[in-house]
PDB file of C-alpha atoms in Angstrom:
ATOM      1  CA  GLU A   1     118.646  94.608 112.003  1.00  0.00           C
ATOM      2  CA  ALA A   2     120.568  93.099 109.027  1.00  0.00           C
ATOM      3  CA  ASP A   3     119.559  89.733 107.341  1.00  0.00           C
ATOM      4  CA  SER A   4     122.667  87.613 107.849  1.00  0.00           C
ATOM      5  CA  HIS A   5     120.970  84.892 107.154  1.00  0.00           C
ATOM      6  CA  PRO A   6     123.590  82.786 104.472  1.00  0.00           C
ATOM      7  CA  ARG A   7     121.966  83.135 101.647  1.00  0.00           C
ATOM      8  CA  VAL A   8     122.208  80.211  98.981  1.00  0.00           C
ATOM      9  CA  ASP A   9     121.846  79.966  94.906  1.00  0.00           C
ATOM     10  CA  LEU A  10     118.934  77.838  93.700  1.00  0.00           C
ATOM     11  CA  GLY A  11     119.962  78.701  89.640  1.00  0.00           C
ATOM     12  CA  ALA A  12     117.165  79.117  86.501  1.00  0.00           C
ATOM     13  CA  PRO A  13     114.454  78.038  87.651  1.00  0.00           C
ATOM     14  CA  THR A  14     112.704  76.312  84.833  1.00  0.00           C
ATOM     15  CA  ALA A  15     109.096  77.325  84.903  1.00  0.00           C
ATOM     16  CA  ASP A  16     108.103  80.087  83.035  1.00  0.00           C
ATOM     17  CA  SER A  17     105.191  81.207  84.421  1.00  0.00           C
ATOM     18  CA  ILE A  18     103.798  80.059  88.089  1.00  0.00           C
ATOM     19  CA  ASP A  19     100.808  81.648  90.058  1.00  0.00           C
ATOM     20  CA  TRP A  20     100.479  79.694  93.763  1.00  0.00           C
ATOM     21  CA  ARG A  21      96.423  81.266  94.102  1.00  0.00           C
ATOM     22  CA  ASP A  22      95.255  78.060  91.916  1.00  0.00           C
ATOM     23  CA  THR A  23      96.283  75.071  94.362  1.00  0.00           C
ATOM     24  CA  LYS A  24      93.990  75.080  97.151  1.00  0.00           C
ATOM     25  CA  GLY A  25      94.598  76.265 100.565  1.00  0.00           C
ATOM     26  CA  VAL A  26      98.471  77.867  99.681  1.00  0.00           C
ATOM     27  CA  VAL A  27      97.830  81.288  99.694  1.00  0.00           C
ATOM     28  CA  THR A  28      94.742  81.751 102.271  1.00  0.00           C
ATOM     29  CA  PRO A  29      93.291  85.036 101.886  1.00  0.00           C
ATOM     30  CA  VAL A  30      93.954  88.414 101.828  1.00  0.00           C
ATOM     31  CA  LYS A  31      94.139  90.227 105.065  1.00  0.00           C
ATOM     32  CA  ASP A  32      94.729  93.553 106.356  1.00  0.00           C
ATOM     33  CA  GLN A  33      97.323  95.216 108.995  1.00  0.00           C
ATOM     34  CA  MET A  34      95.154  97.977 108.910  1.00  0.00           C
ATOM     35  CA  GLN A  35      97.237 101.313 111.247  1.00  0.00           C
ATOM     36  CA  CYS A  36      99.945  99.188 112.400  1.00  0.00           C
ATOM     37  CA  GLY A  37     103.822  98.622 111.148  1.00  0.00           C
ATOM     38  CA  SER A  38     102.877  95.291 111.549  1.00  0.00           C
ATOM     39  CA  CYS A  39     103.599  94.193 107.791  1.00  0.00           C
ATOM     40  CA  TRP A  40     106.726  91.592 108.889  1.00  0.00           C
ATOM     41  CA  ALA A  41     103.794  89.415 111.073  1.00  0.00           C
ATOM     42  CA  PHE A  42     101.477  89.447 108.577  1.00  0.00           C
ATOM     43  CA  SER A  43     104.080  88.176 106.122  1.00  0.00           C
ATOM     44  CA  ALA A  44     105.506  85.331 107.929  1.00  0.00           C
ATOM     45  CA  THR A  45     102.855  84.478 108.898  1.00  0.00           C
ATOM     46  CA  GLU A  46     101.643  83.232 105.066  1.00  0.00           C
ATOM     47  CA  THR A  47     104.267  82.049 104.301  1.00  0.00           C
ATOM     48  CA  LEU A  48     104.498  79.550 106.999  1.00  0.00           C
ATOM     49  CA  GLU A  49     100.492  79.230 106.317  1.00  0.00           C
ATOM     50  CA  SER A  50     101.660  78.425 102.212  1.00  0.00           C
ATOM     51  CA  PHE A  51     104.406  75.918 103.669  1.00  0.00           C
ATOM     52  CA  ALA A  52     103.038  74.257 106.393  1.00  0.00           C
ATOM     53  CA  THR A  53      99.314  73.317 103.655  1.00  0.00           C
ATOM     54  CA  LEU A  54     102.481  72.563 100.326  1.00  0.00           C
ATOM     55  CA  LYS A  55     104.284  70.019 103.210  1.00  0.00           C
ATOM     56  CA  GLY A  56     100.518  68.211 103.762  1.00  0.00           C
ATOM     57  CA  SER A  57      99.352  70.136 107.170  1.00  0.00           C
ATOM     58  CA  SER A  58      96.396  71.860 107.189  1.00  0.00           C
ATOM     59  CA  VAL A  59      96.652  74.544 109.409  1.00  0.00           C
ATOM     60  CA  GLY A  60      94.426  77.507 108.191  1.00  0.00           C
ATOM     61  CA  THR A  61      94.866  80.706 108.924  1.00  0.00           C
ATOM     62  CA  LEU A  62      97.408  81.335 111.885  1.00  0.00           C
ATOM     63  CA  ALA A  63      97.526  84.715 113.955  1.00  0.00           C
ATOM     64  CA  PRO A  64     100.029  87.560 113.439  1.00  0.00           C
ATOM     65  CA  GLN A  65      99.070  88.825 116.218  1.00  0.00           C
ATOM     66  CA  GLN A  66     100.428  86.213 117.866  1.00  0.00           C
ATOM     67  CA  LEU A  67     103.879  87.635 116.985  1.00  0.00           C
ATOM     68  CA  VAL A  68     102.800  91.024 116.959  1.00  0.00           C
ATOM     69  CA  SER A  69     102.410  90.535 120.561  1.00  0.00           C
ATOM     70  CA  CYS A  70     104.751  87.937 121.552  1.00  0.00           C
ATOM     71  CA  ASP A  71     107.893  88.357 119.645  1.00  0.00           C
ATOM     72  CA  THR A  72     109.991  90.459 121.671  1.00  0.00           C
ATOM     73  CA  LYS A  73     112.732  90.544 118.935  1.00  0.00           C
ATOM     74  CA  ASP A  74     110.484  92.606 116.489  1.00  0.00           C
ATOM     75  CA  GLY A  75     108.657  95.707 117.020  1.00  0.00           C
ATOM     76  CA  GLY A  76     105.435  95.092 117.043  1.00  0.00           C
ATOM     77  CA  CYS A  77     103.256  97.510 115.577  1.00  0.00           C
ATOM     78  CA  GLN A  78     107.035  99.432 114.855  1.00  0.00           C
ATOM     79  CA  GLY A  79     108.375  96.700 112.753  1.00  0.00           C
ATOM     80  CA  GLY A  80     110.752  93.830 112.157  1.00  0.00           C
ATOM     81  CA  TRP A  81     111.651  90.351 109.962  1.00  0.00           C
ATOM     82  CA  TYR A  82     109.873  87.969 108.484  1.00  0.00           C
ATOM     83  CA  TYR A  83     113.204  85.940 109.298  1.00  0.00           C
ATOM     84  CA  THR A  84     113.024  86.731 113.507  1.00  0.00           C
ATOM     85  CA  ALA A  85     109.760  86.361 113.395  1.00  0.00           C
ATOM     86  CA  TRP A  86     110.329  82.529 112.149  1.00  0.00           C
ATOM     87  CA  ASN A  87     112.913  82.050 114.454  1.00  0.00           C
ATOM     88  CA  TYR A  88     110.283  83.659 117.108  1.00  0.00           C
ATOM     89  CA  VAL A  89     107.972  80.696 116.157  1.00  0.00           C
ATOM     90  CA  LYS A  90     110.039  77.677 116.115  1.00  0.00           C
ATOM     91  CA  GLY A  91     110.698  78.868 120.091  1.00  0.00           C
ATOM     92  CA  VAL A  92     107.830  78.798 120.872  1.00  0.00           C
ATOM     93  CA  GLY A  93     106.782  75.904 118.949  1.00  0.00           C
ATOM     94  CA  GLY A  94     104.516  77.181 116.298  1.00  0.00           C
ATOM     95  CA  MET A  95     101.002  79.421 115.904  1.00  0.00           C
ATOM     96  CA  GLU A  96      98.190  79.923 116.713  1.00  0.00           C
ATOM     97  CA  SER A  97      94.774  79.845 114.715  1.00  0.00           C
ATOM     98  CA  ASN A  98      93.167  83.913 113.687  1.00  0.00           C
ATOM     99  CA  SER A  99      90.124  82.309 114.494  1.00  0.00           C
ATOM    100  CA  ALA A 100      92.459  81.528 118.683  1.00  0.00           C
ATOM    101  CA  TYR A 101      94.008  84.707 118.442  1.00  0.00           C
ATOM    102  CA  PRO A 102      92.212  87.162 116.771  1.00  0.00           C
ATOM    103  CA  TYR A 103      93.810  90.326 114.997  1.00  0.00           C
ATOM    104  CA  THR A 104      93.518  94.179 117.555  1.00  0.00           C
ATOM    105  CA  SER A 105      96.429  95.849 116.597  1.00  0.00           C
ATOM    106  CA  GLY A 106      94.870  97.343 113.870  1.00  0.00           C
ATOM    107  CA  THR A 107      94.724 101.197 115.450  1.00  0.00           C
ATOM    108  CA  GLY A 108      98.649 100.947 116.256  1.00  0.00           C
ATOM    109  CA  ARG A 109      98.768  99.175 119.811  1.00  0.00           C
ATOM    110  CA  ARG A 110     101.175  96.010 120.182  1.00  0.00           C
ATOM    111  CA  GLY A 111      98.819  94.409 123.143  1.00  0.00           C
ATOM    112  CA  SER A 112     100.072  92.716 125.774  1.00  0.00           C
ATOM    113  CA  CYS A 113     101.322  88.704 125.202  1.00  0.00           C
ATOM    114  CA  LEU A 114      98.139  86.089 125.225  1.00  0.00           C
ATOM    115  CA  PHE A 115     100.222  83.598 123.638  1.00  0.00           C
ATOM    116  CA  ASP A 116      98.554  80.235 124.655  1.00  0.00           C
ATOM    117  CA  LYS A 117     101.002  76.994 123.854  1.00  0.00           C
ATOM    118  CA  ALA A 118      97.772  74.297 124.713  1.00  0.00           C
ATOM    119  CA  LYS A 119      95.995  76.542 121.717  1.00  0.00           C
ATOM    120  CA  LEU A 120      98.542  75.748 119.420  1.00  0.00           C
ATOM    121  CA  VAL A 121      98.075  74.593 115.686  1.00  0.00           C
ATOM    122  CA  GLN A 122      99.666  71.455 114.046  1.00  0.00           C
ATOM    123  CA  GLY A 123     102.596  71.720 111.909  1.00  0.00           C
ATOM    124  CA  THR A 124     103.149  75.246 112.187  1.00  0.00           C
ATOM    125  CA  GLN A 125     106.635  74.490 113.506  1.00  0.00           C
ATOM    126  CA  PRO A 126     109.292  75.590 111.064  1.00  0.00           C
ATOM    127  CA  SER A 127     112.086  73.345 110.900  1.00  0.00           C
ATOM    128  CA  GLY A 128     114.790  76.509 109.557  1.00  0.00           C
ATOM    129  CA  PHE A 129     114.305  78.858 106.171  1.00  0.00           C
ATOM    130  CA  THR A 130     116.436  79.192 103.855  1.00  0.00           C
ATOM    131  CA  GLY A 131     117.864  82.623 102.254  1.00  0.00           C
ATOM    132  CA  VAL A 132     118.305  83.003  98.497  1.00  0.00           C
ATOM    133  CA  LYS A 133     120.794  85.336  97.061  1.00  0.00           C
ATOM    134  CA  LYS A 134     120.404  88.476  95.340  1.00  0.00           C
ATOM    135  CA  GLY A 135     118.578  88.310  91.588  1.00  0.00           C
ATOM    136  CA  GLU A 136     115.570  87.491  89.614  1.00  0.00           C
ATOM    137  CA  SER A 137     116.470  84.289  89.193  1.00  0.00           C
ATOM    138  CA  ASN A 138     117.188  83.197  92.414  1.00  0.00           C
ATOM    139  CA  LEU A 139     113.792  84.705  93.353  1.00  0.00           C
ATOM    140  CA  ALA A 140     111.757  83.276  90.489  1.00  0.00           C
ATOM    141  CA  ALA A 141     113.900  79.917  91.480  1.00  0.00           C
ATOM    142  CA  ALA A 142     112.644  80.426  95.433  1.00  0.00           C
ATOM    143  CA  LEU A 143     109.329  80.783  93.467  1.00  0.00           C
ATOM    144  CA  GLU A 144     108.824  77.293  91.943  1.00  0.00           C
ATOM    145  CA  LYS A 145     109.282  75.440  96.055  1.00  0.00           C
ATOM    146  CA  GLY A 146     106.117  78.025  97.106  1.00  0.00           C
ATOM    147  CA  PRO A 147     105.476  81.325  97.821  1.00  0.00           C
ATOM    148  CA  MET A 148     107.955  83.720 100.111  1.00  0.00           C
ATOM    149  CA  SER A 149     108.412  86.710 102.034  1.00  0.00           C
ATOM    150  CA  ILE A 150     110.013  89.168 100.139  1.00  0.00           C
ATOM    151  CA  ALA A 151     111.425  92.903 101.028  1.00  0.00           C
ATOM    152  CA  VAL A 152     110.297  95.801  98.714  1.00  0.00           C
ATOM    153  CA  ASN A 153     110.033  99.422  98.908  1.00  0.00           C
ATOM    154  CA  ALA A 154     106.447  99.938  98.772  1.00  0.00           C
ATOM    155  CA  ASN A 155     107.095 103.632  97.779  1.00  0.00           C
ATOM    156  CA  GLY A 156     103.697 104.470  95.220  1.00  0.00           C
ATOM    157  CA  TRP A 157     102.163 101.680  96.409  1.00  0.00           C
ATOM    158  CA  GLN A 158      99.516 103.203  97.329  1.00  0.00           C
ATOM    159  CA  ASN A 159      98.154 104.789  94.143  1.00  0.00           C
ATOM    160  CA  TYR A 160      98.085 100.820  92.921  1.00  0.00           C
ATOM    161  CA  LYS A 161      95.022  99.856  91.345  1.00  0.00           C
ATOM    162  CA  LYS A 162      95.480  97.663  88.936  1.00  0.00           C
ATOM    163  CA  GLY A 163      97.621  96.131  86.261  1.00  0.00           C
ATOM    164  CA  THR A 164     101.597  95.723  85.992  1.00  0.00           C
ATOM    165  CA  MET A 165     102.940  98.650  87.631  1.00  0.00           C
ATOM    166  CA  GLU A 166     106.185  99.593  86.312  1.00  0.00           C
ATOM    167  CA  SER A 167     107.779 102.547  88.235  1.00  0.00           C
ATOM    168  CA  CYS A 168     110.611 101.503  91.012  1.00  0.00           C
ATOM    169  CA  PRO A 169     112.046 103.806  93.418  1.00  0.00           C
ATOM    170  CA  PHE A 170     115.621 104.235  91.720  1.00  0.00           C
ATOM    171  CA  ALA A 171     117.108 103.713  95.102  1.00  0.00           C
ATOM    172  CA  PHE A 172     116.585 100.041  96.731  1.00  0.00           C
ATOM    173  CA  ASN A 173     115.223 101.202 100.653  1.00  0.00           C
ATOM    174  CA  PRO A 174     112.885  98.120 101.304  1.00  0.00           C
ATOM    175  CA  ASP A 175     110.241  98.999 103.879  1.00  0.00           C
ATOM    176  CA  HIS A 176     107.525  97.013 103.303  1.00  0.00           C
ATOM    177  CA  ALA A 177     107.736  92.923 103.802  1.00  0.00           C
ATOM    178  CA  VAL A 178     104.979  91.516 101.132  1.00  0.00           C
ATOM    179  CA  GLN A 179     104.158  87.384  99.900  1.00  0.00           C
ATOM    180  CA  ALA A 180     105.570  86.464  96.279  1.00  0.00           C
ATOM    181  CA  VAL A 181     102.998  84.152  95.445  1.00  0.00           C
ATOM    182  CA  GLY A 182     103.254  83.758  92.036  1.00  0.00           C
ATOM    183  CA  MET A 183     105.579  85.471  88.208  1.00  0.00           C
ATOM    184  CA  THR A 184     105.401  84.855  84.523  1.00  0.00           C
ATOM    185  CA  THR A 185     108.199  86.059  82.641  1.00  0.00           C
ATOM    186  CA  GLU A 186     106.418  89.781  82.481  1.00  0.00           C
ATOM    187  CA  TYR A 187     105.810  90.491  85.885  1.00  0.00           C
ATOM    188  CA  TRP A 188     105.989  89.364  89.660  1.00  0.00           C
ATOM    189  CA  ILE A 189     102.295  88.359  91.564  1.00  0.00           C
ATOM    190  CA  ILE A 190     102.428  90.053  95.082  1.00  0.00           C
ATOM    191  CA  ARG A 191      99.903  89.498  97.978  1.00  0.00           C
ATOM    192  CA  ASN A 192     100.131  92.493  99.935  1.00  0.00           C
ATOM    193  CA  SER A 193      98.611  93.227 103.172  1.00  0.00           C
ATOM    194  CA  TRP A 194      96.456  95.595 102.616  1.00  0.00           C
ATOM    195  CA  GLY A 195      93.280  94.745 102.736  1.00  0.00           C
ATOM    196  CA  VAL A 196      90.962  93.014  99.453  1.00  0.00           C
ATOM    197  CA  TYR A 197      90.303  97.076  98.602  1.00  0.00           C
ATOM    198  CA  TRP A 198      93.464  98.051  97.222  1.00  0.00           C
ATOM    199  CA  GLY A 199      95.424  96.537  94.395  1.00  0.00           C
ATOM    200  CA  GLU A 200      93.001  93.935  92.560  1.00  0.00           C
ATOM    201  CA  LEU A 201      91.487  92.130  95.259  1.00  0.00           C
ATOM    202  CA  GLY A 202      95.301  92.497  97.954  1.00  0.00           C
ATOM    203  CA  PHE A 203      97.352  91.521  94.945  1.00  0.00           C
TER     204      PHE A 203
END
Protein backbone atom coordinates (compact mmCIF):
# COMPACT_ATOMS: atom_id res chain seq x y z
CA GLU A 1 0.00 0.00 0.00
CA ALA A 2 1.35 3.40 -0.94
CA ASP A 3 1.50 6.02 1.81
CA SER A 4 -1.11 8.54 0.70
CA HIS A 5 -1.12 10.33 4.05
CA PRO A 6 -0.67 14.12 3.72
CA ARG A 7 2.90 15.24 4.29
CA VAL A 8 3.90 18.52 5.90
CA ASP A 9 6.92 20.75 5.37
CA LEU A 10 8.54 21.50 8.73
CA GLY A 11 11.26 23.79 7.42
CA ALA A 12 14.78 23.92 8.82
CA PRO A 13 15.80 22.34 12.13
CA THR A 14 17.09 24.59 14.92
CA ALA A 15 19.52 22.11 16.52
CA ASP A 16 22.79 20.80 15.10
CA SER A 17 22.48 17.56 17.01
CA ILE A 18 20.03 15.59 19.09
CA ASP A 19 20.10 12.16 20.74
CA TRP A 20 16.85 10.97 22.30
CA ARG A 21 18.69 8.13 24.03
CA ASP A 22 19.86 10.77 26.51
CA THR A 23 16.27 11.53 27.63
CA LYS A 24 15.17 8.98 30.21
CA GLY A 25 12.50 6.56 29.01
CA VAL A 26 12.07 7.97 25.51
CA VAL A 27 14.06 5.21 23.78
CA THR A 28 13.27 1.78 25.21
CA PRO A 29 15.73 -1.15 25.07
CA VAL A 30 16.63 -2.54 21.64
CA LYS A 31 14.38 -5.40 20.52
CA ASP A 32 14.91 -8.33 18.13
CA GLN A 33 12.34 -9.25 15.48
CA MET A 34 14.31 -12.45 14.67
CA GLN A 35 13.14 -14.54 11.67
CA CYS A 36 9.94 -12.57 11.06
CA GLY A 37 9.37 -9.67 8.66
CA SER A 38 7.84 -7.62 11.45
CA CYS A 39 10.12 -4.57 11.35
CA TRP A 40 7.04 -2.41 10.67
CA ALA A 41 5.46 -3.55 13.97
CA PHE A 42 8.62 -2.86 15.94
CA SER A 43 9.09 0.57 14.39
CA ALA A 44 5.44 1.49 15.06
CA THR A 45 5.62 0.22 18.64
CA GLU A 46 8.86 2.06 19.39
CA THR A 47 7.53 5.41 18.19
CA LEU A 48 4.35 4.97 20.23
CA GLU A 49 6.53 4.24 23.28
CA SER A 50 8.60 7.35 22.62
CA PHE A 51 5.75 9.80 22.12
CA ALA A 52 3.67 8.44 24.99
CA THR A 53 6.69 9.03 27.24
CA LEU A 54 7.25 12.53 25.83
CA LYS A 55 3.60 13.31 26.59
CA GLY A 56 4.02 12.24 30.21
CA SER A 57 2.75 8.65 30.22
CA SER A 58 5.08 6.02 31.64
CA VAL A 59 4.18 3.17 29.28
CA GLY A 60 7.39 1.12 29.36
CA THR A 61 7.90 -1.47 26.63
CA LEU A 62 4.85 -2.21 24.49
CA ALA A 63 3.92 -5.35 22.54
CA PRO A 64 4.84 -5.60 18.85
CA GLN A 65 3.25 -9.07 18.97
CA GLN A 66 -0.16 -7.43 19.28
CA LEU A 67 0.42 -5.72 15.92
CA VAL A 68 1.90 -8.80 14.24
CA SER A 69 -1.01 -11.06 15.23
CA CYS A 70 -3.99 -8.69 15.38
CA ASP A 71 -3.51 -5.92 12.80
CA THR A 72 -5.25 -7.44 9.75
CA LYS A 73 -4.39 -4.50 7.44
CA ASP A 74 -0.73 -5.51 7.65
CA GLY A 75 0.98 -8.77 6.85
CA GLY A 76 2.30 -10.10 10.12
CA CYS A 77 5.70 -11.66 9.36
CA GLN A 78 5.28 -10.77 5.68
CA GLY A 79 5.69 -7.03 6.17
CA GLY A 80 3.55 -3.97 6.73
CA TRP A 81 3.59 -0.24 7.43
CA TYR A 82 3.87 1.69 10.67
CA TYR A 83 1.13 4.15 9.70
CA THR A 84 -1.46 1.41 9.15
CA ALA A 85 -0.32 -0.08 12.46
CA TRP A 86 -1.02 3.26 14.19
CA ASN A 87 -4.48 3.34 12.63
CA TYR A 88 -5.10 -0.15 14.07
CA VAL A 89 -3.92 0.95 17.53
CA LYS A 90 -6.11 4.05 17.38
CA GLY A 91 -9.08 1.87 16.44
CA VAL A 92 -8.72 -0.66 19.27
CA GLY A 93 -7.88 1.93 21.91
CA GLY A 94 -4.17 1.34 22.53
CA MET A 95 -1.57 -1.35 23.12
CA GLU A 96 -0.78 -4.01 25.66
CA SER A 97 2.58 -4.18 27.39
CA ASN A 98 5.27 -6.51 26.13
CA SER A 99 5.11 -8.44 29.41
CA ALA A 100 1.35 -8.99 29.03
CA TYR A 101 1.65 -9.97 25.34
CA PRO A 102 5.21 -11.28 24.77
CA TYR A 103 6.78 -11.71 21.36
CA THR A 104 6.34 -15.22 19.93
CA SER A 105 6.73 -14.68 16.16
CA GLY A 106 10.51 -14.94 16.08
CA THR A 107 10.33 -18.22 14.14
CA GLY A 108 8.25 -16.59 11.40
CA ARG A 109 4.74 -17.58 12.51
CA ARG A 110 2.19 -14.79 12.83
CA GLY A 111 0.16 -16.53 15.54
CA SER A 112 -3.47 -16.09 16.56
CA CYS A 113 -4.65 -12.76 17.94
CA LEU A 114 -4.83 -12.89 21.73
CA PHE A 115 -5.52 -9.19 22.29
CA ASP A 116 -7.22 -8.39 25.59
CA LYS A 117 -8.71 -4.90 25.77
CA ALA A 118 -8.69 -5.11 29.58
CA LYS A 119 -4.87 -5.11 29.46
CA LEU A 120 -4.44 -1.88 27.48
CA VAL A 121 -1.72 0.42 28.80
CA GLN A 122 -3.04 3.91 29.56
CA GLY A 123 -1.68 6.60 27.25
CA THR A 124 -0.96 4.37 24.25
CA GLN A 125 -3.84 5.36 21.96
CA PRO A 126 -2.57 7.82 19.32
CA SER A 127 -4.82 10.67 18.26
CA GLY A 128 -3.21 10.59 14.82
CA PHE A 129 0.13 10.96 13.10
CA THR A 130 1.92 13.30 10.72
CA GLY A 131 3.95 12.46 7.66
CA VAL A 132 6.75 14.84 6.69
CA LYS A 133 7.86 15.79 3.21
CA LYS A 134 11.02 14.31 1.75
CA GLY A 135 14.39 15.86 2.45
CA GLU A 136 16.96 15.79 5.23
CA SER A 137 15.95 19.21 6.56
CA ASN A 138 12.41 17.99 7.18
CA LEU A 139 13.72 14.78 8.70
CA ALA A 140 15.92 16.71 11.13
CA ALA A 141 13.11 19.14 12.01
CA ALA A 142 10.77 16.24 12.70
CA LEU A 143 13.39 14.53 14.83
CA GLU A 144 13.51 17.59 17.08
CA LYS A 145 9.95 16.73 18.15
CA GLY A 146 10.81 13.13 19.02
CA PRO A 147 12.08 9.80 17.65
CA MET A 148 10.24 8.75 14.51
CA SER A 149 9.48 5.78 12.32
CA ILE A 150 11.23 5.80 8.96
CA ALA A 151 11.61 3.39 6.05
CA VAL A 152 15.07 2.65 4.65
CA ASN A 153 16.79 0.47 2.12
CA ALA A 154 18.68 -1.93 4.39
CA ASN A 155 20.78 -3.44 1.59
CA GLY A 156 24.24 -3.88 3.11
CA TRP A 157 23.15 -3.37 6.72
CA GLN A 158 23.75 -7.02 7.63
CA ASN A 159 27.49 -6.41 7.76
CA TYR A 160 27.39 -3.12 9.69
CA LYS A 161 29.50 -3.23 12.87
CA LYS A 162 30.31 0.32 13.97
CA GLY A 163 31.06 3.86 12.88
CA THR A 164 29.39 5.87 10.14
CA MET A 165 27.94 3.81 7.31
CA GLU A 166 28.54 5.88 4.20
CA SER A 167 27.60 3.55 1.36
CA CYS A 168 23.98 3.91 0.28
CA PRO A 169 22.17 1.94 -2.45
CA PHE A 170 21.73 4.00 -5.60
CA ALA A 171 18.03 3.18 -5.95
CA PHE A 172 15.81 4.10 -3.01
CA ASN A 173 13.61 1.08 -2.49
CA PRO A 174 12.56 1.05 1.18
CA ASP A 175 12.42 -2.49 2.50
CA HIS A 176 12.96 -2.05 6.24
CA ALA A 177 11.26 0.02 8.95
CA VAL A 178 13.35 1.38 11.82
CA GLN A 179 13.33 4.29 14.26
CA ALA A 180 15.41 7.44 13.89
CA VAL A 181 16.49 8.50 17.39
CA GLY A 182 19.12 11.16 16.77
CA MET A 183 21.35 13.07 14.39
CA THR A 184 24.38 15.30 14.06
CA THR A 185 25.55 17.37 11.10
CA GLU A 186 27.51 14.27 10.01
CA TYR A 187 25.17 11.30 10.46
CA TRP A 188 21.80 9.93 11.59
CA ILE A 189 21.37 7.67 14.62
CA ILE A 190 19.09 4.73 13.85
CA ARG A 191 17.64 2.16 16.25
CA ASN A 192 17.27 -1.20 14.51
CA SER A 193 15.25 -4.25 15.62
CA TRP A 194 17.91 -6.89 15.04
CA GLY A 195 19.02 -7.24 18.65
CA VAL A 196 21.93 -5.74 20.60
CA TYR A 197 24.58 -7.79 18.79
CA TRP A 198 23.98 -5.91 15.54
CA GLY A 199 25.88 -2.63 15.00
CA GLU A 200 26.69 -0.58 18.06
CA LEU A 201 24.48 -2.29 20.66
CA GLY A 202 21.60 -2.34 18.17
CA PHE A 203 22.12 1.21 16.79
